[in-house]
mmCIF file of C-alpha atoms in Angstrom:
data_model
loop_
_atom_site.group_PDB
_atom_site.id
_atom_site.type_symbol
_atom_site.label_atom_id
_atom_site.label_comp_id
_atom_site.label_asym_id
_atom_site.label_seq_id
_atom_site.Cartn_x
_atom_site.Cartn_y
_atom_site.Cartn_z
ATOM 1 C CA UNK A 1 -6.906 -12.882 16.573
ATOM 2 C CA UNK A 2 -10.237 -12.453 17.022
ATOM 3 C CA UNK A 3 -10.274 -10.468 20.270
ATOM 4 C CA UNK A 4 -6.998 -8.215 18.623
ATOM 5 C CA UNK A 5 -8.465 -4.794 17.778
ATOM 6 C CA UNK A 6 -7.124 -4.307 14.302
ATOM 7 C CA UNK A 7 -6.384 -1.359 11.830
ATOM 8 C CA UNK A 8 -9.261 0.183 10.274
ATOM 9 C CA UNK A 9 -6.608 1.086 7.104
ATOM 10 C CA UNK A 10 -3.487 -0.864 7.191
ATOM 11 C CA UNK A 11 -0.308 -0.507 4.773
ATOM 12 C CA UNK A 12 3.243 -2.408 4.350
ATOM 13 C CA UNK A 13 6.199 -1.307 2.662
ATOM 14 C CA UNK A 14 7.167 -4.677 0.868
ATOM 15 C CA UNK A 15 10.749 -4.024 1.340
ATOM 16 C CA UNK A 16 13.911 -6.731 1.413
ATOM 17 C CA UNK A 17 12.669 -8.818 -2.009
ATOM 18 C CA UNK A 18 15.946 -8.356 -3.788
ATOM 19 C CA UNK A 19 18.237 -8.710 -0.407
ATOM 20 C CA UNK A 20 16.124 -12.326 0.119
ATOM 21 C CA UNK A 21 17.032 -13.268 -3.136
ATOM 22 C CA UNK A 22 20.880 -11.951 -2.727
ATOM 23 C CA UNK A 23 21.319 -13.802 0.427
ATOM 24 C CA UNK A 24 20.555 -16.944 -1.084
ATOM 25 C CA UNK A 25 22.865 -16.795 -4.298
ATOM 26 C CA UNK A 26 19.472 -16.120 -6.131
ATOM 27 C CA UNK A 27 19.015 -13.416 -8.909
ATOM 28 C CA UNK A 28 16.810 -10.224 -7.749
ATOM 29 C CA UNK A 29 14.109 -11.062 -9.456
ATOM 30 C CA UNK A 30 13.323 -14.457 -7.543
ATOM 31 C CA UNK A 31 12.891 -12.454 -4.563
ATOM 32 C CA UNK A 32 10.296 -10.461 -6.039
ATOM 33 C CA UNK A 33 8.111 -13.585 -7.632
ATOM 34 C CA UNK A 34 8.587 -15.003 -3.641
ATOM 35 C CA UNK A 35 7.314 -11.453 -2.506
ATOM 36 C CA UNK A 36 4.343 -11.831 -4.559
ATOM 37 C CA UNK A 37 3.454 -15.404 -3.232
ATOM 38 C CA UNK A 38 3.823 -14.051 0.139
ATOM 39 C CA UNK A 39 1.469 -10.647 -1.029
ATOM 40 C CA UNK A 40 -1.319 -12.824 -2.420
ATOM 41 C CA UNK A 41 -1.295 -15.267 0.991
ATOM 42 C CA UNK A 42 -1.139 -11.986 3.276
ATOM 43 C CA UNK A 43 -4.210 -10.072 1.257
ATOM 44 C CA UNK A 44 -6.030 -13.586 1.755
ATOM 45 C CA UNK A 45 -5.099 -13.323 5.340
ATOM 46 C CA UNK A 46 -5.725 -9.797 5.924
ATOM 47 C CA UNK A 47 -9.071 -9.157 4.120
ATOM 48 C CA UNK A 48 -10.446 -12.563 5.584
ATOM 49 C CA UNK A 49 -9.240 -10.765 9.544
ATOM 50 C CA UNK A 50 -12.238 -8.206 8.255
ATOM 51 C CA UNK A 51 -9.788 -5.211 7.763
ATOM 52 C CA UNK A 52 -11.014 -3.180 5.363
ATOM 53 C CA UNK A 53 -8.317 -0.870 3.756
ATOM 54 C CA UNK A 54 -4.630 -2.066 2.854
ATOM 55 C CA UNK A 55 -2.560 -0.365 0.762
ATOM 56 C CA UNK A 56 0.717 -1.983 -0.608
ATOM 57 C CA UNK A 57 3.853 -0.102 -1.798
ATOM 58 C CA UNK A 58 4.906 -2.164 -4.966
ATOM 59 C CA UNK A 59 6.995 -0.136 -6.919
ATOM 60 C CA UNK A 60 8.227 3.931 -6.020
ATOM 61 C CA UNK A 61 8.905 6.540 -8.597
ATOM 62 C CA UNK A 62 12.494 5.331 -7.607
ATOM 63 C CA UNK A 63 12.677 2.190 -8.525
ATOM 64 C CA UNK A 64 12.785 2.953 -12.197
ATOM 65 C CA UNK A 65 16.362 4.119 -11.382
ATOM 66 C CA UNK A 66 16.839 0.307 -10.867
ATOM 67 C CA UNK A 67 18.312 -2.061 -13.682
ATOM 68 C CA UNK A 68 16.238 -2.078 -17.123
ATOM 69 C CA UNK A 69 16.353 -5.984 -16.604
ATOM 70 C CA UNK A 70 14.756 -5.378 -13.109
ATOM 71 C CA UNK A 71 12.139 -3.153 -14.015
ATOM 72 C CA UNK A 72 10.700 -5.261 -16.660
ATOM 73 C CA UNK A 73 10.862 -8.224 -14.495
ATOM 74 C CA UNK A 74 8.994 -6.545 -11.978
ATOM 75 C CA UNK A 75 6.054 -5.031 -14.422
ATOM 76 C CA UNK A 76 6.316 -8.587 -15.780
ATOM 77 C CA UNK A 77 5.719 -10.269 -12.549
ATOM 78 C CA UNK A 78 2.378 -7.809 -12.068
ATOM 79 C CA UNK A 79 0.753 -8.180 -15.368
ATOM 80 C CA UNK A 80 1.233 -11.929 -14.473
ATOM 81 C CA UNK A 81 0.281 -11.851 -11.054
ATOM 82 C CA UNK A 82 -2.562 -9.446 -11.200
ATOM 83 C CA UNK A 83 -4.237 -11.538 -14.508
ATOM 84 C CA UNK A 84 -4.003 -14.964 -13.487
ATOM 85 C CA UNK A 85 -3.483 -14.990 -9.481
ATOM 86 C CA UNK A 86 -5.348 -12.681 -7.642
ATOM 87 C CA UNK A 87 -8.790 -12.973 -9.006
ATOM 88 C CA UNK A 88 -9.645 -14.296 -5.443
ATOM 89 C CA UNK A 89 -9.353 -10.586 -4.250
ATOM 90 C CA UNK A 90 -12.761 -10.194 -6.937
ATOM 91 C CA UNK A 91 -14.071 -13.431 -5.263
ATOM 92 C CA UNK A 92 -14.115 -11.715 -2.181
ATOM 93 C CA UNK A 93 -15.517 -8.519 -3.292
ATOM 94 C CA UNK A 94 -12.666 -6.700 -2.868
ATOM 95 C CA UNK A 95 -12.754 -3.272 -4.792
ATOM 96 C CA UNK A 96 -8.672 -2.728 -6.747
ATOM 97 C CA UNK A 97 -7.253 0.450 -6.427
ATOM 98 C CA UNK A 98 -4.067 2.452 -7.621
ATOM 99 C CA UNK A 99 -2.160 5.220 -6.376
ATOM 100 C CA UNK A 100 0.732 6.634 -8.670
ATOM 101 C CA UNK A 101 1.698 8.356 -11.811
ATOM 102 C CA UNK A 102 0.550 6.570 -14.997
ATOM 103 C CA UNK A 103 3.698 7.567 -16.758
ATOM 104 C CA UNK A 104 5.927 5.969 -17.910
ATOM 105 C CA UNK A 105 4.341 2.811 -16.985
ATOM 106 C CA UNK A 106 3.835 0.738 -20.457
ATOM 107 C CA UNK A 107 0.169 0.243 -22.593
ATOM 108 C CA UNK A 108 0.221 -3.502 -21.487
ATOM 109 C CA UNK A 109 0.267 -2.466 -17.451
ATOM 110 C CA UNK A 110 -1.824 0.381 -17.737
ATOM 111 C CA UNK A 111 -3.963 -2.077 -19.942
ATOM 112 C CA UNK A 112 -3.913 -4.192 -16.622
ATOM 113 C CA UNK A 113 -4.336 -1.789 -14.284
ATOM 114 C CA UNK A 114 -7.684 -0.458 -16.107
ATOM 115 C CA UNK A 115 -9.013 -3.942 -16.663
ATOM 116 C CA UNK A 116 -8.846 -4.787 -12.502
ATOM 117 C CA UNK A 117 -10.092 -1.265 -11.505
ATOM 118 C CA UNK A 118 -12.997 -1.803 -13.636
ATOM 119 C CA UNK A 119 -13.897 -5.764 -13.270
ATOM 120 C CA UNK A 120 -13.283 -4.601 -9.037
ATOM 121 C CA UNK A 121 -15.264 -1.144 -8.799
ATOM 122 C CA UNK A 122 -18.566 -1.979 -7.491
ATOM 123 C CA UNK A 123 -17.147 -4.463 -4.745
ATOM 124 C CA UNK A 124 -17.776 -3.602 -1.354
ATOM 125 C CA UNK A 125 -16.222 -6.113 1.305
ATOM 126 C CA UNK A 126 -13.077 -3.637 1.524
ATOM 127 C CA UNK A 127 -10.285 -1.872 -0.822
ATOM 128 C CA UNK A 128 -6.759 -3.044 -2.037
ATOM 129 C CA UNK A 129 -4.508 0.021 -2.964
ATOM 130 C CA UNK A 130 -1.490 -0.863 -4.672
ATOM 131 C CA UNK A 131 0.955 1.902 -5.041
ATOM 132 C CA UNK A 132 2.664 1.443 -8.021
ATOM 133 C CA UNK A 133 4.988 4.921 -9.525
ATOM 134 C CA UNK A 134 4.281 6.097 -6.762
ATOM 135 C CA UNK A 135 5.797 8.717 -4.736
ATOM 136 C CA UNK A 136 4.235 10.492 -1.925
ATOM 137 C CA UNK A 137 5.837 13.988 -2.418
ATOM 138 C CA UNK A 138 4.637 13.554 -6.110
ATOM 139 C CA UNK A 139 1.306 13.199 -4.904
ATOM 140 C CA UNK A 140 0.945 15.939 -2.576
ATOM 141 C CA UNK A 141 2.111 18.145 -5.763
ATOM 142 C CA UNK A 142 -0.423 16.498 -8.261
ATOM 143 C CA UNK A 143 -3.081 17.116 -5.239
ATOM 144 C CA UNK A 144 -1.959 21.002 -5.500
ATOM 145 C CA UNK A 145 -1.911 21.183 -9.032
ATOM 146 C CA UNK A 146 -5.820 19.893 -8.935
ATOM 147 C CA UNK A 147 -6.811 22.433 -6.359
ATOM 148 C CA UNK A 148 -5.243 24.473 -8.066
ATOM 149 C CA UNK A 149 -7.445 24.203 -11.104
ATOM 150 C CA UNK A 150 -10.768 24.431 -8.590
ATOM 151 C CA UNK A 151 -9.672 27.812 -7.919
ATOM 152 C CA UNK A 152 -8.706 28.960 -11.188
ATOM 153 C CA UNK A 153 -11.651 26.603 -13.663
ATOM 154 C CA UNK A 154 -14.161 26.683 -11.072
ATOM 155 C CA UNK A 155 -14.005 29.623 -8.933
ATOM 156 C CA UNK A 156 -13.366 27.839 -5.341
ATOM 157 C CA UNK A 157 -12.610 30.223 -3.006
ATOM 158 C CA UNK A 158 -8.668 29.968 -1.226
ATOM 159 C CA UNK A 159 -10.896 29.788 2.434
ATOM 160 C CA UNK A 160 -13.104 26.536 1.504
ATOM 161 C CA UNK A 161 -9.646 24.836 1.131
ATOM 162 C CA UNK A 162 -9.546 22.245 3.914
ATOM 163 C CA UNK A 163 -8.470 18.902 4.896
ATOM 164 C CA UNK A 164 -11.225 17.354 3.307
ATOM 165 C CA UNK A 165 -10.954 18.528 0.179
ATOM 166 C CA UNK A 166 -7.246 18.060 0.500
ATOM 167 C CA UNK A 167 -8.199 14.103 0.850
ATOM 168 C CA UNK A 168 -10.530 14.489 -1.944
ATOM 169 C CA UNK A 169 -7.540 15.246 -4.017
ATOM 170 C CA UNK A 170 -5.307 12.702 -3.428
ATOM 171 C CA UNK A 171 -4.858 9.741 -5.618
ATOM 172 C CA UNK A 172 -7.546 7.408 -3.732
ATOM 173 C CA UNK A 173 -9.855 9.171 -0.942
ATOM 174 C CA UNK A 174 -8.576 6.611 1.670
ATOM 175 C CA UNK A 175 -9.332 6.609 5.288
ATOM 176 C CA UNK A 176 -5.986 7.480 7.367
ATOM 177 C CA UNK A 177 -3.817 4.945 7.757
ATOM 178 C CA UNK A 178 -3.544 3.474 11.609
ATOM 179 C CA UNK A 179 -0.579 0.982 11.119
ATOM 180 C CA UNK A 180 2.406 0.825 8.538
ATOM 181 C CA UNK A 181 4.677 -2.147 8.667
ATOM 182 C CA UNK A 182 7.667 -1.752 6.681
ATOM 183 C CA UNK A 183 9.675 -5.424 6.527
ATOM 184 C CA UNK A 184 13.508 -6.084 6.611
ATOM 185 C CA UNK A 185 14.555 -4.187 9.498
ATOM 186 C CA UNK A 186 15.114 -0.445 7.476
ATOM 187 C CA UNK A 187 13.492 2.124 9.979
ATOM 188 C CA UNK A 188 12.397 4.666 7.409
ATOM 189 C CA UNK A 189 9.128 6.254 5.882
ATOM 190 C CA UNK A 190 10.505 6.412 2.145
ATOM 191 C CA UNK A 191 7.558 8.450 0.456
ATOM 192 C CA UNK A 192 5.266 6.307 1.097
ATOM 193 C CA UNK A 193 1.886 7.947 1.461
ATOM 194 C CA UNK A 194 2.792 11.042 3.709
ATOM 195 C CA UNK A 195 -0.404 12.740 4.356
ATOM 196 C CA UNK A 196 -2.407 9.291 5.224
ATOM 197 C CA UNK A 197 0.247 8.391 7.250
ATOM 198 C CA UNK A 198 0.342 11.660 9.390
ATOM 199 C CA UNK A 199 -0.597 9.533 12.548
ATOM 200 C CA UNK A 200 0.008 6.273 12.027
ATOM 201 C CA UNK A 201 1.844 3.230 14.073
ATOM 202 C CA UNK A 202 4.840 1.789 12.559
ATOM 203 C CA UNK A 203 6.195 -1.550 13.271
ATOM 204 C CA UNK A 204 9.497 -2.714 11.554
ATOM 205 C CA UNK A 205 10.449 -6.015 12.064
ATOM 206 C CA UNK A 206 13.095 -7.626 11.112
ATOM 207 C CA UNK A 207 12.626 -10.164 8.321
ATOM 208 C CA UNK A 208 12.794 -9.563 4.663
ATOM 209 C CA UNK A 209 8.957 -9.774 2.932
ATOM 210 C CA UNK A 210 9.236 -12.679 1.108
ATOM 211 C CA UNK A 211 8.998 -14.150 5.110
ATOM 212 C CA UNK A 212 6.678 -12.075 6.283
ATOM 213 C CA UNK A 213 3.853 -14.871 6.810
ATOM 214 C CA UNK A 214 0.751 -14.830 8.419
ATOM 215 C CA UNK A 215 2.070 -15.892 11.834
ATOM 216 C CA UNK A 216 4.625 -12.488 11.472
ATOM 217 C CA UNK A 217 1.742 -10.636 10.892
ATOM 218 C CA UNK A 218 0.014 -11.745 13.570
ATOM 219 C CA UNK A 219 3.090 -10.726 15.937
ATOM 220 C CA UNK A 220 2.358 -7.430 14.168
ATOM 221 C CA UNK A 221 -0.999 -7.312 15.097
ATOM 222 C CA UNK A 222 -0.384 -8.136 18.694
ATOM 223 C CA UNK A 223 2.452 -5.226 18.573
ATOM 224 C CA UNK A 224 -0.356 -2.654 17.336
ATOM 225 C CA UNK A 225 -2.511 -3.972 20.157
ATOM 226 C CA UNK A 226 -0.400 -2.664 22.748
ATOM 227 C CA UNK A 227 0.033 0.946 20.998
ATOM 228 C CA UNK A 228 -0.600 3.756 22.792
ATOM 229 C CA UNK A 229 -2.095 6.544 19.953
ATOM 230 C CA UNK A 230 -1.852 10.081 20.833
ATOM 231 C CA UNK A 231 -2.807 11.913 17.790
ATOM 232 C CA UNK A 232 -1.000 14.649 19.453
ATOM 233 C CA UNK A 233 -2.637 14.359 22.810
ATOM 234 C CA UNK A 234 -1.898 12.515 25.834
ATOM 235 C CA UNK A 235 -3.544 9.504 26.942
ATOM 236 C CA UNK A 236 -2.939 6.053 28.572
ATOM 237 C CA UNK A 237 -5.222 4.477 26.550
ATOM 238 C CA UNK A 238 -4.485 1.484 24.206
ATOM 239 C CA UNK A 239 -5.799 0.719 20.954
ATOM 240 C CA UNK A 240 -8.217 -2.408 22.441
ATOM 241 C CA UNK A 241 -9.742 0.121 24.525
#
């Protein structure tokens, strides 16, 4: 893998937990405590390559249309997860980050949440975004409703409005994103970070996430490799070169 350019800022939709679980006569909910097994063994994987951005899509604004039983099961499984299992991610000095809405999410996960950002901030060996409540339309409006206040609080003026400051603005300043893989076979975007993503590679293959293993990822990689990126020109060149 070593002679595989890779991403600079990499995310995955975790998508096909509950369809796992399904297929196997298993309750929902075991599909998500596989997905997070297979999320702690990918970040090891990942971060270890040398990328140094992923972001993860963990939970939408949508998902809290789900079952109540679900929903707590799945802010269960990350104030579990994210207290006793990935401390490794600190071990490797890798700076926790979150993108979303902090309501309605509970005192005991926003407890969580504060308690990694802090114990992670000064790391600098690369940055784990979870998106968690998150919604990407949702946070182009919260980015307008902050500029927004610059112009109105602060006097900015309408023509130092840019793309910068636009990034700024966002949830997390993040680079842009260079490859999304979304697992399970679904072909779509589903508000996941729309502005980062503006030029990304996608790669959808075809197994649910709780599968997705190193060796898939590393058919991912290969995949990416062999991208031609545009960015709305026209080129020949491939990502290695």
């Amino acid at each position: 893998m070593t002679s595989v350019k890779l991403p600079n800022h990499m995310g995955i939709i975790m998508d096909g937990n509950g369809r796992w679980a399904t297929s196997r006569g298993l309750k929902r909910l075991a599909g998500h405590q596989e997905g997070a097994k297979t999320l702690k063994k990918l970040c090891l994987y990942i971060f270890k390559l040398g990328i140094p951005y992923l972001s993860v899509y963990a939970f939408s604004t949508e998902n809290f249309n789900r079952s109540p039983d679900e929903v707590d099961g799945l802010m269960n499984l990350f104030i579990l997860y994210f207290e006793k299992e990935f401390d490794f991610l600190n071990n490797l000095g890798i700076k926790v980050v979150f993108s979303g809405s902090r309501q309605p999410l509970s005192d005991k996960v926003l407890k969580t949440m504060d308690y990694i950002t802090e114990k992670t901030k000064n790391n600098t060996e690369g940055t784990f975004n979870i998106c968690l409540n998150y919604g990407g339309q949702t946070e182009l409006v919260d980015m307008t409703k902050k500029i927004c206040n610059l112009v109105l609080e602060q006097g900015l003026k309408i023509e130092d409005i840019n793309s910068d400051l636009v990034e700024k603005n966002l949830y997390q300043d993040l680079p842009p994103l260079d490859f999304v893989i979304r697992t399970s076979g679904e072909q779509r975007i589903s508000n996941f970070m729309l502005w980062q993503s503006a030029y990304a590679e996608y790669y959808f293959p075809k197994v649910y996430f709780p599968d997705f293993n190193e060796e898939e990822c590393a058919l991912a990689f290969l995949e990416y490799q062999n991208r031609n990126r545009r960015f709305g020109g026209i080129t020949n060149e491939k990502t290695n070169n």
